[in-house]
Coordinates of C-alpha atoms in Angstrom, one line a residue:
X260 CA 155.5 50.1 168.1
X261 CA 157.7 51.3 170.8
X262 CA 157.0 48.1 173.0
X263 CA 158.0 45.9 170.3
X264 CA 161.4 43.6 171.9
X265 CA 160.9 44.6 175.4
X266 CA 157.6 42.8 176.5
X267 CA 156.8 41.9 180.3
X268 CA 154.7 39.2 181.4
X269 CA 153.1 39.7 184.6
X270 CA 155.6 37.4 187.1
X271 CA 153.2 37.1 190.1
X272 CA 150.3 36.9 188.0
X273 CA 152.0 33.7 186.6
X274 CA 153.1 32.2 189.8
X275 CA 149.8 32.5 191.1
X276 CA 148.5 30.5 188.5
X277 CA 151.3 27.6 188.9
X278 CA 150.3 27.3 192.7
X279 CA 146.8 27.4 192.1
X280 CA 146.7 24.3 189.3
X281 CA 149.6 22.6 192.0
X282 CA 146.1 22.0 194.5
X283 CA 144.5 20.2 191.3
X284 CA 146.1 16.4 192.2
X285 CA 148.0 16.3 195.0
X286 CA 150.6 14.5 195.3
X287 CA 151.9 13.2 198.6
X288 CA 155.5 15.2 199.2
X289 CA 154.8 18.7 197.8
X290 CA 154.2 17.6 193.8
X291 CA 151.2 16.3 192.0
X292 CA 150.1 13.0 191.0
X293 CA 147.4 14.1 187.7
X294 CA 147.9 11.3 186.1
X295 CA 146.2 11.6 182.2
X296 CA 142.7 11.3 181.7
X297 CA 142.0 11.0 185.5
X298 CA 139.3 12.8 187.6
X299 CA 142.2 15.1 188.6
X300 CA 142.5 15.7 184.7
X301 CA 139.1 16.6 184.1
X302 CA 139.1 18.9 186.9
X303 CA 142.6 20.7 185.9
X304 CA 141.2 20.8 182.4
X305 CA 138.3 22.9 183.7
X306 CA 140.4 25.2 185.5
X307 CA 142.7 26.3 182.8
X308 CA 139.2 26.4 180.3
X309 CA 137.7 28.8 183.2
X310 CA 141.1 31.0 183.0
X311 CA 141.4 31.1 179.0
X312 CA 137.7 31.7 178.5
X313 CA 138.1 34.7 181.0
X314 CA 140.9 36.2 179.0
X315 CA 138.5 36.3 175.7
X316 CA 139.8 32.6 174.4
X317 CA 137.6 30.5 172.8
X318 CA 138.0 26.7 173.4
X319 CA 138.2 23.9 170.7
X320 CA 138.9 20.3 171.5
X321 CA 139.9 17.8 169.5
X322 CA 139.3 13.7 168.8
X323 CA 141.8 13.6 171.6
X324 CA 140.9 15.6 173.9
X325 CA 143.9 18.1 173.3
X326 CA 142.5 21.8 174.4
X327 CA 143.2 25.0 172.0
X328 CA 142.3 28.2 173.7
X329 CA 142.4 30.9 171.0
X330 CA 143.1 34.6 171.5
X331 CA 141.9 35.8 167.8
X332 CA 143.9 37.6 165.2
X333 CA 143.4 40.9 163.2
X334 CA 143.0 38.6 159.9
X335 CA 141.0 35.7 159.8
X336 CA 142.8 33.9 157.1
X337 CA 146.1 34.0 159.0
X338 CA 147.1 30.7 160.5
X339 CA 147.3 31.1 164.7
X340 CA 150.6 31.0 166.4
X341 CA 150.3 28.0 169.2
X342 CA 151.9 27.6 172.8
X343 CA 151.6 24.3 174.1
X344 CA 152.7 21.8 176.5
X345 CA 150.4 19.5 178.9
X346 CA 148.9 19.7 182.2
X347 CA 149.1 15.9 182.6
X348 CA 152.0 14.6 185.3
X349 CA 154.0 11.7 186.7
X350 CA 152.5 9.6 189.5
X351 CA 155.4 11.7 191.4
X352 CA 155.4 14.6 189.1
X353 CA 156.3 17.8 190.2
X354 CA 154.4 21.1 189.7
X355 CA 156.0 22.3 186.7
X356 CA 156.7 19.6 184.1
X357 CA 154.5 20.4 181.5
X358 CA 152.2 22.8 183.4
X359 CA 154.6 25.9 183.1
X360 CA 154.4 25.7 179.4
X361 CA 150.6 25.9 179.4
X362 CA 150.0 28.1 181.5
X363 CA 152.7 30.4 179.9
X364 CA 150.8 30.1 176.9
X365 CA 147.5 31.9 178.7
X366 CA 150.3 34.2 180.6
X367 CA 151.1 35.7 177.1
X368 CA 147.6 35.8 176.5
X369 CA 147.2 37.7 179.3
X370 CA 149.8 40.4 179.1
X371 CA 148.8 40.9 175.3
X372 CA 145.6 41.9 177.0
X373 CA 147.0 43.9 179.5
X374 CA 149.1 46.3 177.2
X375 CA 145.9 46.3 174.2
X376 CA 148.5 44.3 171.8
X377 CA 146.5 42.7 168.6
X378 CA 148.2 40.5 166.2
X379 CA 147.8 39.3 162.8
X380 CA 147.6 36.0 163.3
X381 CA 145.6 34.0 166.1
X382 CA 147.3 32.9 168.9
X383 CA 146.2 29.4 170.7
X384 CA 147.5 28.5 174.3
X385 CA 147.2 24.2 174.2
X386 CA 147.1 22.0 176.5
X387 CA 148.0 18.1 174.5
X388 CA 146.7 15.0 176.1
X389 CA 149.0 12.6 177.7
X390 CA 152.4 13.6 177.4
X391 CA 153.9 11.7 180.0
X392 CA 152.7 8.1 179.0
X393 CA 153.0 7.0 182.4
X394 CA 149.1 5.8 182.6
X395 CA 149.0 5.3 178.8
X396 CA 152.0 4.4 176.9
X397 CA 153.7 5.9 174.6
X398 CA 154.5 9.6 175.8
X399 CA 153.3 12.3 173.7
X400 CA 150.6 10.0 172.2
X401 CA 148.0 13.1 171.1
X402 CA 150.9 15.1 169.6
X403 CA 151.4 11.7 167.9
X404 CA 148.6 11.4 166.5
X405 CA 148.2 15.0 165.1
X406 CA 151.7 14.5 163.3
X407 CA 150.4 11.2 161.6
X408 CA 153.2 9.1 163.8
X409 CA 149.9 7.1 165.3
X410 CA 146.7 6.5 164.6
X411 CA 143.4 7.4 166.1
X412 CA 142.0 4.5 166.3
X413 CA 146.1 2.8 167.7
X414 CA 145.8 5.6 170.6
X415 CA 141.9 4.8 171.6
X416 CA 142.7 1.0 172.2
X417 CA 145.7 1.5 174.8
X418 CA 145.6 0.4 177.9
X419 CA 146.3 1.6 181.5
X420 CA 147.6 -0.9 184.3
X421 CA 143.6 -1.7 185.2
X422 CA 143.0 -2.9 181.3
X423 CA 141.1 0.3 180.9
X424 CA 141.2 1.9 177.3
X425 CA 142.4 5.1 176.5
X426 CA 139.3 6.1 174.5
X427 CA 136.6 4.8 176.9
X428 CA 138.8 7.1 179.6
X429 CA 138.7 10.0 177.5
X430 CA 134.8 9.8 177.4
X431 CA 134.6 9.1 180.7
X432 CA 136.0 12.5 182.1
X433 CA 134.2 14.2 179.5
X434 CA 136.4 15.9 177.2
X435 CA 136.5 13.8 174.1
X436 CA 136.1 16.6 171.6
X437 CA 134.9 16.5 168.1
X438 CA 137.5 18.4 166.1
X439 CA 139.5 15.5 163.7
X440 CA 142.8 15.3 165.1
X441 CA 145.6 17.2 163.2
X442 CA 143.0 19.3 160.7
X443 CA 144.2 22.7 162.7
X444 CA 147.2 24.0 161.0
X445 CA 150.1 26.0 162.5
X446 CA 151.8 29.1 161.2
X447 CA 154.4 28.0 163.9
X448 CA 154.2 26.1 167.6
X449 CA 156.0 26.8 170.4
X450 CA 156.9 25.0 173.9
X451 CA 158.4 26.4 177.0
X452 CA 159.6 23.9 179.5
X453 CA 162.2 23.2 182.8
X454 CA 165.1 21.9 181.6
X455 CA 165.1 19.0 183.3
X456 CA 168.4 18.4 183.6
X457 CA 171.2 20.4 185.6
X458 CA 172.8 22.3 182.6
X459 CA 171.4 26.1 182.9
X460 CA 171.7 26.1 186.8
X461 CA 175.5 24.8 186.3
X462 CA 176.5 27.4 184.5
X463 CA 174.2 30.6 185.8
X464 CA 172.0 30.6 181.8
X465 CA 168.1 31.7 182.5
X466 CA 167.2 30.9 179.5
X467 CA 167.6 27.4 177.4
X468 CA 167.6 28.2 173.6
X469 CA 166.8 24.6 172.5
X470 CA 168.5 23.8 168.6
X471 CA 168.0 20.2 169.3
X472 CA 165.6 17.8 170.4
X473 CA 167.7 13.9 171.2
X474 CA 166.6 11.2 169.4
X475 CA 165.8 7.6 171.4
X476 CA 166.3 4.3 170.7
X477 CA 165.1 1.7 173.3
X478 CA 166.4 -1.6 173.0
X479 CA 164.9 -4.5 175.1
X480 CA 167.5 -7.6 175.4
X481 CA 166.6 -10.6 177.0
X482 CA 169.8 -13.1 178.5
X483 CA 168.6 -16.6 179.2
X484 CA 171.2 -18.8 181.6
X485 CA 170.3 -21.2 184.2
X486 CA 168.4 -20.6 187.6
X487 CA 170.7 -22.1 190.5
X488 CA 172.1 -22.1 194.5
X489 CA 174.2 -19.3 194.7
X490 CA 175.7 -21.2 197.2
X491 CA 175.8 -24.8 196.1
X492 CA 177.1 -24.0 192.1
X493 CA 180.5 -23.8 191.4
X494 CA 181.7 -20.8 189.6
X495 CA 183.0 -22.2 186.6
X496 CA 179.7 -24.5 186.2
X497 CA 177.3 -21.1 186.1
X498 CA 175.3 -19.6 183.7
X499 CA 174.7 -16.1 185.2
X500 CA 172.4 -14.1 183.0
X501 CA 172.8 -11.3 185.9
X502 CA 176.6 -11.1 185.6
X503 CA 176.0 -10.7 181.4
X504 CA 173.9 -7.8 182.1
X505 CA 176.2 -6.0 184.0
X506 CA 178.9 -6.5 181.9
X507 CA 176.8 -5.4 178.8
X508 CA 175.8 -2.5 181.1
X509 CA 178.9 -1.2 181.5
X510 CA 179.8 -1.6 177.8
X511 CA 176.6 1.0 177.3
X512 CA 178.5 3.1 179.1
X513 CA 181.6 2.9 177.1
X514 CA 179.6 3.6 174.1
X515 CA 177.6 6.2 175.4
X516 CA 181.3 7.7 176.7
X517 CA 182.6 7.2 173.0
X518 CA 180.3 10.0 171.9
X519 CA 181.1 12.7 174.1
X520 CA 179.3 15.1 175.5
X521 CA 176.0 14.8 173.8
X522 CA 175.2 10.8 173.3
X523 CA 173.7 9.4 176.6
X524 CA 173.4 5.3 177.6
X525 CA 171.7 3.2 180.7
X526 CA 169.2 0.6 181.6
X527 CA 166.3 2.4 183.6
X528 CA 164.0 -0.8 183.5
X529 CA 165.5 -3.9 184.8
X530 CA 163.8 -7.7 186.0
X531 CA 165.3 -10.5 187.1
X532 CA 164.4 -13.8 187.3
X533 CA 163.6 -15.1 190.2
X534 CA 164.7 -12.1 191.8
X535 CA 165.5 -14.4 194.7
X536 CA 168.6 -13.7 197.8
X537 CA 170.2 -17.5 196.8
X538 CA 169.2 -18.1 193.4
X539 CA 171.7 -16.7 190.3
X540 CA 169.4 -15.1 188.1
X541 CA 168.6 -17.5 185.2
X542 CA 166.5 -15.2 183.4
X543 CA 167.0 -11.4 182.9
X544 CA 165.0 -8.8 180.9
X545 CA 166.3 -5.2 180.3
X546 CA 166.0 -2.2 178.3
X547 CA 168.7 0.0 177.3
X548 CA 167.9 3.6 176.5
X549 CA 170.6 5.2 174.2
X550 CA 170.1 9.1 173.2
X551 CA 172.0 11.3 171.1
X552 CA 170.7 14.4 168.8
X553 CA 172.7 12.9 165.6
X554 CA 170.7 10.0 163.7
X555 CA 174.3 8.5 162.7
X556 CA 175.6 7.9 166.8
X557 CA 172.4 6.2 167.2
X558 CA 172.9 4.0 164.4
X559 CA 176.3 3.5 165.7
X560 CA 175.6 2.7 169.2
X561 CA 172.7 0.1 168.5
X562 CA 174.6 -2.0 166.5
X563 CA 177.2 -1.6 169.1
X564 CA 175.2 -3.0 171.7
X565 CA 174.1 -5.9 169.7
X566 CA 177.5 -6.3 168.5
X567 CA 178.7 -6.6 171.7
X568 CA 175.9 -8.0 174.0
X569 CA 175.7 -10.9 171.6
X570 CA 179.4 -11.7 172.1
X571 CA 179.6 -11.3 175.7
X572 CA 176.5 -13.9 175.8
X573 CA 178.3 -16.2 173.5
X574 CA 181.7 -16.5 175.4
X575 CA 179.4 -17.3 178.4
X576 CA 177.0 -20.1 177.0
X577 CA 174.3 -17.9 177.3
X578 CA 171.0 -17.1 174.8
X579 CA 170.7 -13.6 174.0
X580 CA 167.9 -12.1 171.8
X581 CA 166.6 -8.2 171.0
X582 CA 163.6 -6.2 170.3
X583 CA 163.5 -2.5 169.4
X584 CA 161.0 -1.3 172.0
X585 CA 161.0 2.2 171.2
X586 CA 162.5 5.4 169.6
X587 CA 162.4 8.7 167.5
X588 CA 165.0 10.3 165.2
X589 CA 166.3 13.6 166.8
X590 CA 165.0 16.8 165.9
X591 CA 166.2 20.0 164.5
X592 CA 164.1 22.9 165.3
X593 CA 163.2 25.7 163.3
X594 CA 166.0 28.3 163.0
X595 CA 164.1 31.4 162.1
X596 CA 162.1 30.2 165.5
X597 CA 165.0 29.7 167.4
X598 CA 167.0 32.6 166.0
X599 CA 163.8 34.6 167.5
X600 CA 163.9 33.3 170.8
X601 CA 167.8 33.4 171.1
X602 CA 167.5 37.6 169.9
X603 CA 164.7 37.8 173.0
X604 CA 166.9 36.4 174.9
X605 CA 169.9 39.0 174.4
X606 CA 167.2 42.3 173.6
X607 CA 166.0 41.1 177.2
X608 CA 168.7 40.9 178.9
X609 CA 168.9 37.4 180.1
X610 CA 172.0 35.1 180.1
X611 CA 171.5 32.6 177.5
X612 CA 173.0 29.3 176.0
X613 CA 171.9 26.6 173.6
X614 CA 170.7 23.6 174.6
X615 CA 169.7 19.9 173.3
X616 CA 166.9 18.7 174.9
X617 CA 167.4 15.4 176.3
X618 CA 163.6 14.4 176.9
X619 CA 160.5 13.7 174.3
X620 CA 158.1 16.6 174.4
X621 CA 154.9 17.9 171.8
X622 CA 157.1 19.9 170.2
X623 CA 159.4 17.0 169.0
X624 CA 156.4 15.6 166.7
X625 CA 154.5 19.0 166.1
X626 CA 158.4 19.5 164.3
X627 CA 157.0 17.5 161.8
X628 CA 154.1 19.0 160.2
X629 CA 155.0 22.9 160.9
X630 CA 157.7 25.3 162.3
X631 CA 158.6 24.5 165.7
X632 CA 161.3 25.4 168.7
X633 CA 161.8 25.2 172.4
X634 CA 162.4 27.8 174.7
X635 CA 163.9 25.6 178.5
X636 CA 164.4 27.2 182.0
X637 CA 166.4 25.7 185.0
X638 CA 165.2 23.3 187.3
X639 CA 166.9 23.0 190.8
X640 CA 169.7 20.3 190.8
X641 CA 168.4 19.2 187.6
X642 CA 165.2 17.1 189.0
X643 CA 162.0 16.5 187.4
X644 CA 159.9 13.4 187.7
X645 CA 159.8 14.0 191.2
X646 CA 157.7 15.5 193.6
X647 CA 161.1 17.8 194.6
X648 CA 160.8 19.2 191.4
X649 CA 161.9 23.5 191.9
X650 CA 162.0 26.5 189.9
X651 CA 162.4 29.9 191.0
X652 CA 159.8 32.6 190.5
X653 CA 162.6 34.6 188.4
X654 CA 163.2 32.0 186.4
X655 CA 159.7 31.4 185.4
X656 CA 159.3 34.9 184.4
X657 CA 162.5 34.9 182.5
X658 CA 161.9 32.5 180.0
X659 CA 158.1 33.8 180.0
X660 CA 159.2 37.0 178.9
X661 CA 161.8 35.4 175.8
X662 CA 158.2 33.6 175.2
X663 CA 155.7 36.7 174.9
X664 CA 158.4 38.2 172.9
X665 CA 159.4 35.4 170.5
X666 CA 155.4 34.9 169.4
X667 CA 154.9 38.6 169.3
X668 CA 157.2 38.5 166.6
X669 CA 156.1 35.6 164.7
X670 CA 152.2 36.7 164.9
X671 CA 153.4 39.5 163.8
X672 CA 152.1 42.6 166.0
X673 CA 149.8 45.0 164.8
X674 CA 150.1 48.8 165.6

């Protein structure tokens, strides 16, 4: 078909659709706060249902309330083709974390319909419950669960901030669906995302080919000392479980450093005890978040930090102890995939590089259980999490396009 490699979404017809799910959950500085499972949610949830069902989807929902919107293939045996992401944001999220990816799915959706394209297999735009984690930890819980990393029943019973449950939440809004959780299967998934980070806009790339997905590993250390005057305590005579942290802190960097360019190290949650202007801390509790897309660095850097946190506490008197809080290997995406998105990338026209992703996302876990890749686009200054968050209308569209074309060619087009 002559069409075949040089497929269009419709730009406007996309941006459109960004702004108009942007009013679902305001936030209060331009961005959104629809938190997961919230009333905003439900109400976001119906909006991109109303869409999909105009465009000739049907809508299944599963024991997590993870949405499938399915466009239908010419063959009914064929396994669907999926485009997912999540509609679900940050208390300060901006507008196109997550939501770009989904609603790319039902712009592909769209344009197929546009130019009368069928295709063997089905294709299903998703939207998977609580990516972000913020309300209920851990991120990417409904992904989890239909890769067999969590359990149903494990996901149901967290909690939110308030001591409400995850399950009695998801019945509340109304979209606890009756499809068991991970009985779909996938003839392949894809996710497009913003970078979030400042790579693509650095160097001029419009499109993120993503090889790699980082694996975590979160570390929680806590340093015991003594609570005392800052001003009454001689120096020698302290036991400053805020000056251990900092030195072990800037040994995380070191580490992190050691393992140039890809490895990544810091503390992003932090309390001390009592937290008070003339008291040295006695009591500190920290986590240290150490990424790299090789399982081996990981390894490397974890014992490091033990290694060395324990003997920085030792020389100072201190008690030290550790807790693995968190974590996920790192991910290799599918190459046929990603070889298909990179060749969409170059038949397109668009400047291209490859790219490790340095957040979780669906498509880390859905890696597990069937053939998976990543498509990223750039984000002004590299900011996401935050009501700031930018993209450009062009960029949007470009890595839309590599999308459409990349899922044409694994459902296979029919002529």
């Amino acid at each position: 078909m002559a069409l075949e490699g040089n497929l269009r979404i419709n730009a406007d017809r996309l941006w459109d659709t960004l702004n108009e799910m942007a009013k679902i959950g305001p936030g209060v500085a331009g961005g959104n706060n629809r938190q997961t499972l919230t009333d905003a949610d439900g109400e976001a949830r119906k909006l991109f249902q109303k869409w999909c069902e105009e465009a000739g989807c049907t809508m299944g929902v599963d024991k997590m309330g993870t949405m499938f919107m399915t466009r239908p293939g010419t063959d009914p045996d064929a396994l669907p083709v999926y485009i997912g992401s999540h509609l679900d944001t940050q208390p300060t999220g901006g507008k196109y974390d997550g939501v770009l990816g989904v609603l790319a799915g039902l712009e592909v959706v769209r344009s197929l319909n546009d130019m009368n394209i069928k295709t063997k297999h089905p294709i299903v735009a998703t939207n998977w419950t609580n990516e972000e984690g913020t309300r209920f930890a851990p991120a990417m819980l409904a992904s989890g669960v239909y890769a067999g990393i969590h359990t149903l029943e494990w996901a149901y019973d967290r909690e939110d901030a308030d001591g409400k449950k995850f399950g009695d939440e998801l019945k509340r809004i109304g979209w606890l669906g009756d499809e068991e959780v991970g009985s779909r299967k996938m003839h392949a998934m894809f996710e497009y995302h913003i970078e979030q980070g400042p790579i693509l806009e650095a160097e001029n790339k419009e499109i993120g080919v993503v090889t790699h997905g980082q694996g975590l590993s979160w570390t929680e250390i806590t340093i015991i000392g003594k609570a005392a005057h800052t001003g009454s305590t001689p120096m020698p005579m302290r036991k400053n479980a805020g000056l251990a942290m900092a030195r072990i802190l800037e040994m995380v960097d070191e580490i992190a450093w050691s393992h140039k360019p890809d490895a990544v190290g810091a503390a992003g949650h932090i309390d001390v005890y009592p937290n008070s202007n003339n008291v040295i801390p006695g009591k500190v509790v920290f986590v240290v978040d150490l990424r790299s897309p090789d399982l081996a660095v990981i390894e490397d850097m974890e014992q490091r930090l033990r290694d060395g946190a324990q003997k920085i506490c030792d020389d100072m008197g201190l008690e030290v102890s550790f807790k693995k809080v968190g974590g996920f290997d790192p991910v290799t995406f599918d190459e046929t995939i990603v070889n298909r998105i990179r060749n969409a990338a170059e038949t397109l026209g668009y400047s291209h590089r490859n790219i490790i992703s340095g957040a979780g996302h669906d498509a880390c876990w859905t890696n597990k259980v069937a053939p998976t890749a990543m498509i990223m686009c750039p984000c002004v200054d590299g900011l996401s999490h935050n009501e700031a968050e930018k993209i450009t209308k062009e960029w949007a569209k470009a890595g839309a396009d590599v999308l459409l074309n990349a899922v044409v060619e694994t459902a296979e087009l029919v002529e």
